[in-house]
Amino acid sequence: MPRLTPDQLLQELTGAEDLLIVQDLDGVCMQLVKDPLTRRMDPSYVDAVAALDGQFVVLTNGEHEGRRGVNRLVEQALGNSDLPRHEGRYLPGLAAGGVQLQDRFGDLSHPGVSPAEMAFLAAAPTRMEALLMERLPGLLPQLGVDDLAEVAKAAVLDTQVSPTINLNGIFELVPADVSTQQALQTMLSELMHQLLAEAAGQGLEESFFLHVAPNLGRDAQGQERIKPAAAGDVGTTDIQFMLTGSIKEAGLLVLLNQHIQRRWGESPLGETFNVRTAPHDPEALLALVQQRIPAERMPLLVGVGDTVTSTASADGTGWLRGGSDRGFLNLLQDLGAWCGRSNRVVLVDSSHGEVDRPSHADRTLRGITDPEDPLRIDTLMPDGPEQYIAWFRQLSERRRVG
């Protein structure tokens, strides 16, 4: 079927009676940058979110709180660290893949997370730096100890519940050196698997998993595949050490459960439903909704993301599909097919920032989707976050007026 233009989608959503927009953040409403601490958020976007109270939630692998959290970006955008909490201007929804829940006043919780898990996560960034210092000298022999220490420190993102190693700054040291970039990706995977083994040694073998971004879907063991660096596309830049259950598909159901509770006064999946107790399999998640939520109570869902990948398999017999937004967008689409609503999938071109990503420019979407892809992308935003923000502001204004 032909895609909708942004204007056509705007017309369709303006009068929707029961709407829920579920939106990723980095690469969608902000340009992708090599150093997340340099991110900026448009004040007009924050205003538009506030006007859509009850109709908008975030679903991100980033985090709400901490010095790297999105809450700091909201405060910077509004020029006031107190105003967002007093006026309810923070971005509501789920962060860290689904384990960090926040309302618009910044009230935050981690449903289903144990003290032992939180303690291991708190120590993980320091351990990541130490492991990098063991492994980087062989890959970056041109750097001295002091420079390596600086590089390692910058690569570790010390977030509260999803500590991450980001290779963007290191890739800058070996531009266009694809073989070294691939070796760095392999090193990163081995390092993070060592951290998983250390967690298991403390009795936390079922507590964590690795989220690879971008990825090429999952292998036969259920682990996310690295997307190898290639000319013009660095592939995997981050691996996040995440709590089991922190998958956006499960997060989508948590947000849906809350939305129905607000609108209808009851939580069909239970008041304590969270991603740690939810099924992990997309088919099981879909079946749970079908069993517990009346189709007539389903809102019109709009999923907005930027990270969807598809690469031909080495033997040419199929496609390796992945990306951190693919799972929740697929489930959102399937929910619409089940309940008879035209749920919409919006994809924003995040190649305009500082990170090499496949572009929408030639409309082939090579590296993003393929002719056999079950994910139907309804609307493209080829001009990136600036185009999306302008469109989002229009939608917010029209629904406010309506």
XYZ file of C-alpha atoms in Angstrom:
402
model
C 0.000 0.000 0.000
C 1.216 3.544 -0.680
C 2.604 5.444 2.274
C 0.872 8.433 3.812
C 2.564 11.798 3.493
C 3.152 13.643 6.777
C 0.289 15.991 5.857
C -2.078 13.084 5.205
C -1.168 11.518 8.545
C -1.705 14.868 10.246
C -5.220 15.068 8.813
C -5.970 11.505 9.909
C -4.822 11.997 13.506
C -6.278 15.461 14.085
C -9.751 14.155 14.817
C -8.894 10.766 16.370
C -11.040 10.303 19.475
C -8.688 8.064 21.478
C -5.048 8.528 20.484
C -1.794 7.323 22.038
C 1.537 8.312 20.465
C 4.415 6.069 21.589
C 7.696 7.722 20.657
C 11.416 6.974 20.814
C 13.708 9.949 21.575
C 17.276 9.954 20.209
C 17.229 10.365 16.448
C 13.500 11.213 16.526
C 13.062 14.504 18.406
C 16.821 15.078 18.775
C 19.691 14.624 16.342
C 21.985 11.680 17.010
C 25.284 12.913 18.456
C 28.562 11.182 19.310
C 28.539 12.525 22.857
C 25.068 12.232 24.461
C 25.977 14.992 26.917
C 25.848 17.466 24.012
C 22.224 16.680 23.114
C 19.718 19.521 23.043
C 15.921 19.509 23.085
C 13.740 22.059 21.318
C 11.607 24.055 23.834
C 8.699 24.097 21.384
C 8.745 20.296 21.332
C 8.497 20.196 25.154
C 5.524 22.578 24.954
C 3.841 20.388 22.345
C 4.266 17.293 24.521
C 2.644 19.055 27.476
C -0.352 20.003 25.339
C -0.835 16.327 24.415
C -1.106 15.203 28.048
C -2.701 11.764 28.160
C -2.138 11.204 24.433
C 1.655 10.892 24.364
C 4.316 8.698 26.027
C 7.970 7.972 25.419
C 9.499 4.521 25.037
C 13.279 4.811 25.004
C 16.424 2.863 25.792
C 17.841 6.054 27.266
C 17.028 7.130 30.808
C 14.911 9.796 32.464
C 17.133 10.676 35.413
C 20.822 11.271 36.175
C 23.289 13.660 34.585
C 22.785 11.923 31.238
C 19.020 11.697 31.614
C 16.433 13.290 29.360
C 15.039 15.230 32.329
C 18.187 17.385 32.242
C 17.463 18.192 28.583
C 13.907 19.256 29.419
C 15.204 21.537 32.178
C 17.783 23.066 29.822
C 15.153 23.598 27.133
C 12.867 25.451 29.546
C 15.722 27.309 31.250
C 14.492 26.301 34.688
C 15.278 23.208 36.762
C 12.201 23.574 38.985
C 9.495 24.446 36.463
C 9.108 20.973 34.842
C 8.256 19.326 38.167
C 5.912 22.109 39.300
C 4.060 22.306 35.985
C 4.279 18.661 34.910
C 6.484 19.270 31.882
C 8.731 16.197 31.968
C 8.275 13.542 29.266
C 6.030 10.768 30.615
C 6.611 7.124 29.818
C 9.183 4.374 29.979
C 12.970 4.619 29.785
C 15.830 2.100 30.000
C 13.858 -0.148 27.657
C 10.904 -0.301 30.030
C 12.160 -0.584 33.633
C 12.230 3.142 34.433
C 8.722 4.570 34.689
C 8.017 8.289 35.022
C 4.989 10.557 34.987
C 4.988 14.122 33.698
C 5.893 15.494 37.154
C 9.107 13.447 37.239
C 7.882 10.903 39.803
C 10.041 7.893 38.961
C 10.067 4.178 39.855
C 11.746 0.912 38.827
C 8.989 -1.710 39.064
C 10.218 -5.246 39.670
C 13.934 -4.375 40.152
C 15.745 -5.804 43.213
C 18.305 -4.051 45.472
C 20.969 -6.592 44.444
C 20.399 -5.769 40.778
C 20.590 -2.039 41.454
C 23.857 -2.530 43.371
C 25.479 -4.452 40.514
C 24.384 -1.780 38.029
C 25.819 0.969 40.236
C 29.251 -0.688 40.142
C 29.137 -1.568 36.441
C 30.452 1.718 34.919
C 33.691 1.565 36.937
C 34.153 -2.064 35.948
C 33.500 -1.217 32.280
C 36.261 1.407 32.328
C 38.701 -1.081 33.864
C 37.899 -3.721 31.255
C 38.337 -1.187 28.448
C 41.747 -0.261 29.805
C 42.720 -3.937 29.593
C 41.550 -4.368 26.009
C 42.036 -1.059 24.173
C 45.867 -0.910 24.105
C 46.073 -3.758 21.596
C 43.553 -2.104 19.288
C 44.765 1.488 19.629
C 48.559 1.149 19.960
C 49.043 4.760 18.888
C 47.597 6.045 22.182
C 49.442 6.416 25.471
C 48.053 5.384 28.842
C 46.677 8.813 29.723
C 44.914 9.172 26.371
C 43.510 5.662 26.660
C 42.133 6.456 30.104
C 40.397 9.527 28.725
C 38.963 7.554 25.809
C 37.700 4.774 28.096
C 36.071 7.211 30.495
C 34.273 9.015 27.658
C 33.054 5.727 26.168
C 31.253 4.587 29.339
C 27.790 6.063 29.827
C 27.149 5.868 33.557
C 23.385 5.632 33.462
C 21.499 4.286 36.469
C 19.851 1.134 35.154
C 21.316 0.636 31.681
C 25.071 1.413 31.797
C 26.404 1.524 28.263
C 29.623 1.544 26.292
C 29.431 3.852 23.275
C 32.070 3.489 20.555
C 31.382 6.717 18.661
C 34.302 8.639 20.172
C 36.658 5.716 19.625
C 35.515 5.302 16.020
C 36.560 8.924 15.460
C 40.145 7.856 16.182
C 40.059 5.304 13.336
C 37.923 6.986 10.644
C 37.327 4.900 7.525
C 39.317 2.027 9.072
C 36.566 -0.556 8.780
C 38.674 -3.517 9.928
C 39.668 -1.787 13.177
C 36.086 -0.621 13.735
C 34.909 -4.226 13.391
C 37.630 -5.383 15.796
C 36.426 -2.782 18.307
C 32.883 -4.091 17.973
C 34.078 -7.646 18.639
C 36.070 -6.459 21.650
C 33.025 -4.662 23.025
C 30.848 -7.751 22.720
C 33.450 -9.913 24.502
C 33.834 -7.328 27.281
C 30.097 -7.099 27.913
C 29.732 -10.873 27.937
C 32.451 -10.958 30.591
C 30.334 -8.562 32.651
C 27.344 -10.887 32.258
C 29.486 -13.747 33.555
C 30.528 -11.680 36.564
C 26.867 -10.963 37.335
C 26.109 -14.686 37.140
C 28.924 -15.278 39.616
C 27.025 -13.091 42.079
C 23.799 -15.056 41.672
C 22.313 -12.688 39.078
C 22.495 -14.996 36.063
C 18.883 -14.266 35.067
C 18.959 -10.540 35.768
C 20.618 -8.942 32.735
C 20.993 -9.058 28.965
C 22.856 -7.100 26.301
C 21.100 -4.679 23.973
C 23.088 -4.072 20.801
C 22.353 -0.836 18.914
C 21.868 -0.903 16.008
C 21.567 -4.666 15.617
C 20.670 -7.277 13.012
C 17.984 -9.039 14.994
C 18.513 -12.096 17.198
C 20.464 -15.281 16.628
C 19.334 -18.832 17.410
C 20.255 -18.320 21.084
C 18.140 -15.174 21.303
C 21.115 -12.803 21.490
C 21.104 -9.607 19.444
C 23.528 -9.672 16.511
C 26.138 -6.974 16.013
C 25.788 -4.977 12.815
C 29.381 -4.951 11.489
C 30.938 -1.666 10.450
C 31.001 -1.021 6.695
C 31.989 1.877 4.480
C 29.507 4.698 5.108
C 27.729 2.868 7.943
C 29.557 2.236 11.220
C 26.895 -0.260 12.273
C 26.775 -1.117 15.984
C 27.931 1.804 18.132
C 26.533 0.879 21.574
C 25.980 -2.105 23.785
C 23.762 -1.517 26.801
C 23.881 -3.690 29.923
C 20.181 -3.978 30.636
C 17.803 -5.614 33.062
C 16.025 -8.703 31.791
C 12.612 -7.745 30.488
C 13.769 -4.318 29.334
C 12.406 -4.750 25.843
C 10.269 -2.161 24.167
C 7.612 -4.672 23.116
C 6.827 -5.397 26.770
C 7.062 -1.676 27.528
C 4.395 -1.001 24.906
C 1.951 -3.177 26.861
C 2.775 -1.400 30.129
C 2.001 1.950 28.497
C -1.159 0.596 26.894
C -2.333 -0.808 30.247
C -1.821 2.594 31.899
C -3.576 4.455 29.099
C -6.660 2.259 29.365
C -6.636 2.664 33.154
C -6.674 6.466 32.794
C -9.456 6.418 30.216
C -11.647 3.585 31.503
C -10.766 3.414 35.197
C -9.395 -0.112 35.278
C -6.096 -1.831 34.435
C -6.894 -4.811 32.192
C -3.415 -6.340 32.673
C -3.380 -5.652 36.418
C -2.240 -2.656 38.460
C 1.238 -4.102 39.064
C 1.910 -5.265 35.495
C 5.484 -4.405 34.447
C 8.157 -5.480 31.964
C 9.900 -7.766 34.474
C 6.774 -9.919 34.780
C 5.535 -9.586 31.198
C 6.125 -12.253 28.534
C 9.184 -11.670 26.351
C 7.896 -13.278 23.171
C 5.998 -10.940 20.801
C 3.389 -13.589 20.047
C 2.758 -14.110 23.754
C 2.455 -10.353 24.277
C -0.087 -10.110 21.464
C -2.029 -13.067 22.869
C -2.104 -11.431 26.316
C -3.721 -8.301 24.884
C -6.225 -10.366 22.929
C -7.177 -12.256 26.089
C -7.406 -9.330 28.490
C -8.259 -6.130 26.608
C -11.581 -5.613 24.792
C -10.884 -4.535 21.207
C -13.249 -1.573 21.572
C -11.090 -0.133 24.357
C -7.938 -0.079 22.265
C -6.728 3.425 21.364
C -5.388 4.392 17.969
C -1.657 3.807 18.405
C 1.049 5.729 16.572
C 4.599 4.417 16.950
C 7.484 6.738 16.134
C 11.072 5.511 15.861
C 14.259 5.785 13.835
C 16.233 2.575 14.381
C 15.063 -0.187 12.062
C 17.530 -2.330 10.124
C 17.450 -4.984 7.423
C 20.483 -6.563 5.766
C 20.637 -9.457 3.334
C 21.986 -12.633 4.925
C 25.434 -13.779 3.841
C 24.029 -16.739 1.919
C 21.467 -14.549 0.157
C 18.511 -16.647 1.282
C 16.850 -14.116 3.552
C 17.122 -10.975 5.633
C 18.591 -10.152 9.031
C 16.149 -7.674 10.522
C 16.659 -5.735 13.724
C 16.909 -2.293 15.241
C 15.867 -1.178 18.714
C 12.518 0.188 17.489
C 11.522 -2.667 15.207
C 10.019 -4.907 17.904
C 7.597 -2.410 19.408
C 6.630 -1.037 15.991
C 5.882 -4.555 14.741
C 3.759 -5.321 17.791
C 1.938 -1.996 17.514
C 1.122 -2.811 13.891
C -0.100 -6.307 14.808
C -2.310 -4.894 17.583
C -3.986 -2.661 15.021
C -4.592 -5.568 12.651
C -6.209 -7.523 15.488
C -8.534 -4.826 16.796
C -9.441 -3.268 13.445
C -7.616 0.038 13.886
C -5.144 1.549 11.435
C -2.282 1.903 13.896
C 0.482 3.919 12.250
C 4.245 3.466 12.082
C 6.330 6.620 11.557
C 10.049 6.418 10.758
C 12.337 9.431 11.193
C 15.606 9.685 9.239
C 18.352 9.895 11.874
C 21.238 10.050 9.382
C 21.389 13.872 9.589
C 23.259 13.908 12.909
C 26.847 13.035 13.824
C 26.453 9.248 13.540
C 26.580 7.388 10.211
C 23.203 5.776 9.578
C 21.381 4.590 6.440
C 19.420 7.476 4.935
C 15.920 7.877 3.502
C 17.342 10.174 0.815
C 17.005 7.909 -2.235
C 13.732 6.369 -0.968
C 15.047 2.814 -1.401
C 15.485 2.505 2.386
C 18.406 0.154 1.789
C 19.754 -1.073 5.123
C 16.462 -0.144 6.796
C 13.804 -2.369 5.254
C 13.426 -4.856 2.411
C 10.762 -5.992 -0.089
C 9.649 -8.865 2.158
C 9.642 -6.924 5.445
C 6.506 -7.590 7.528
C 6.900 -4.153 9.143
C 4.880 -1.631 7.149
C 6.223 1.894 7.469
C 3.231 4.195 7.023
C 4.967 7.576 6.990
C 8.553 8.711 6.453
C 10.181 11.828 7.871
C 13.164 12.054 5.480
C 14.324 15.445 6.759
C 14.933 14.092 10.226
C 14.105 15.391 13.709
C 13.533 18.997 12.556
C 10.786 17.839 10.194
C 9.284 15.567 12.847
C 9.241 18.315 15.496
C 7.512 20.745 13.121
C 4.932 18.071 12.267
C 4.464 17.118 15.935
C 3.889 20.762 16.899
C 1.195 21.030 14.229
C -0.532 17.910 15.505
C -0.396 19.141 19.093
C -1.831 22.535 18.138
C -4.631 21.048 16.042
C -5.703 18.626 18.749
C -5.538 21.384 21.368
C -7.767 23.587 19.229
C -10.096 20.674 18.459
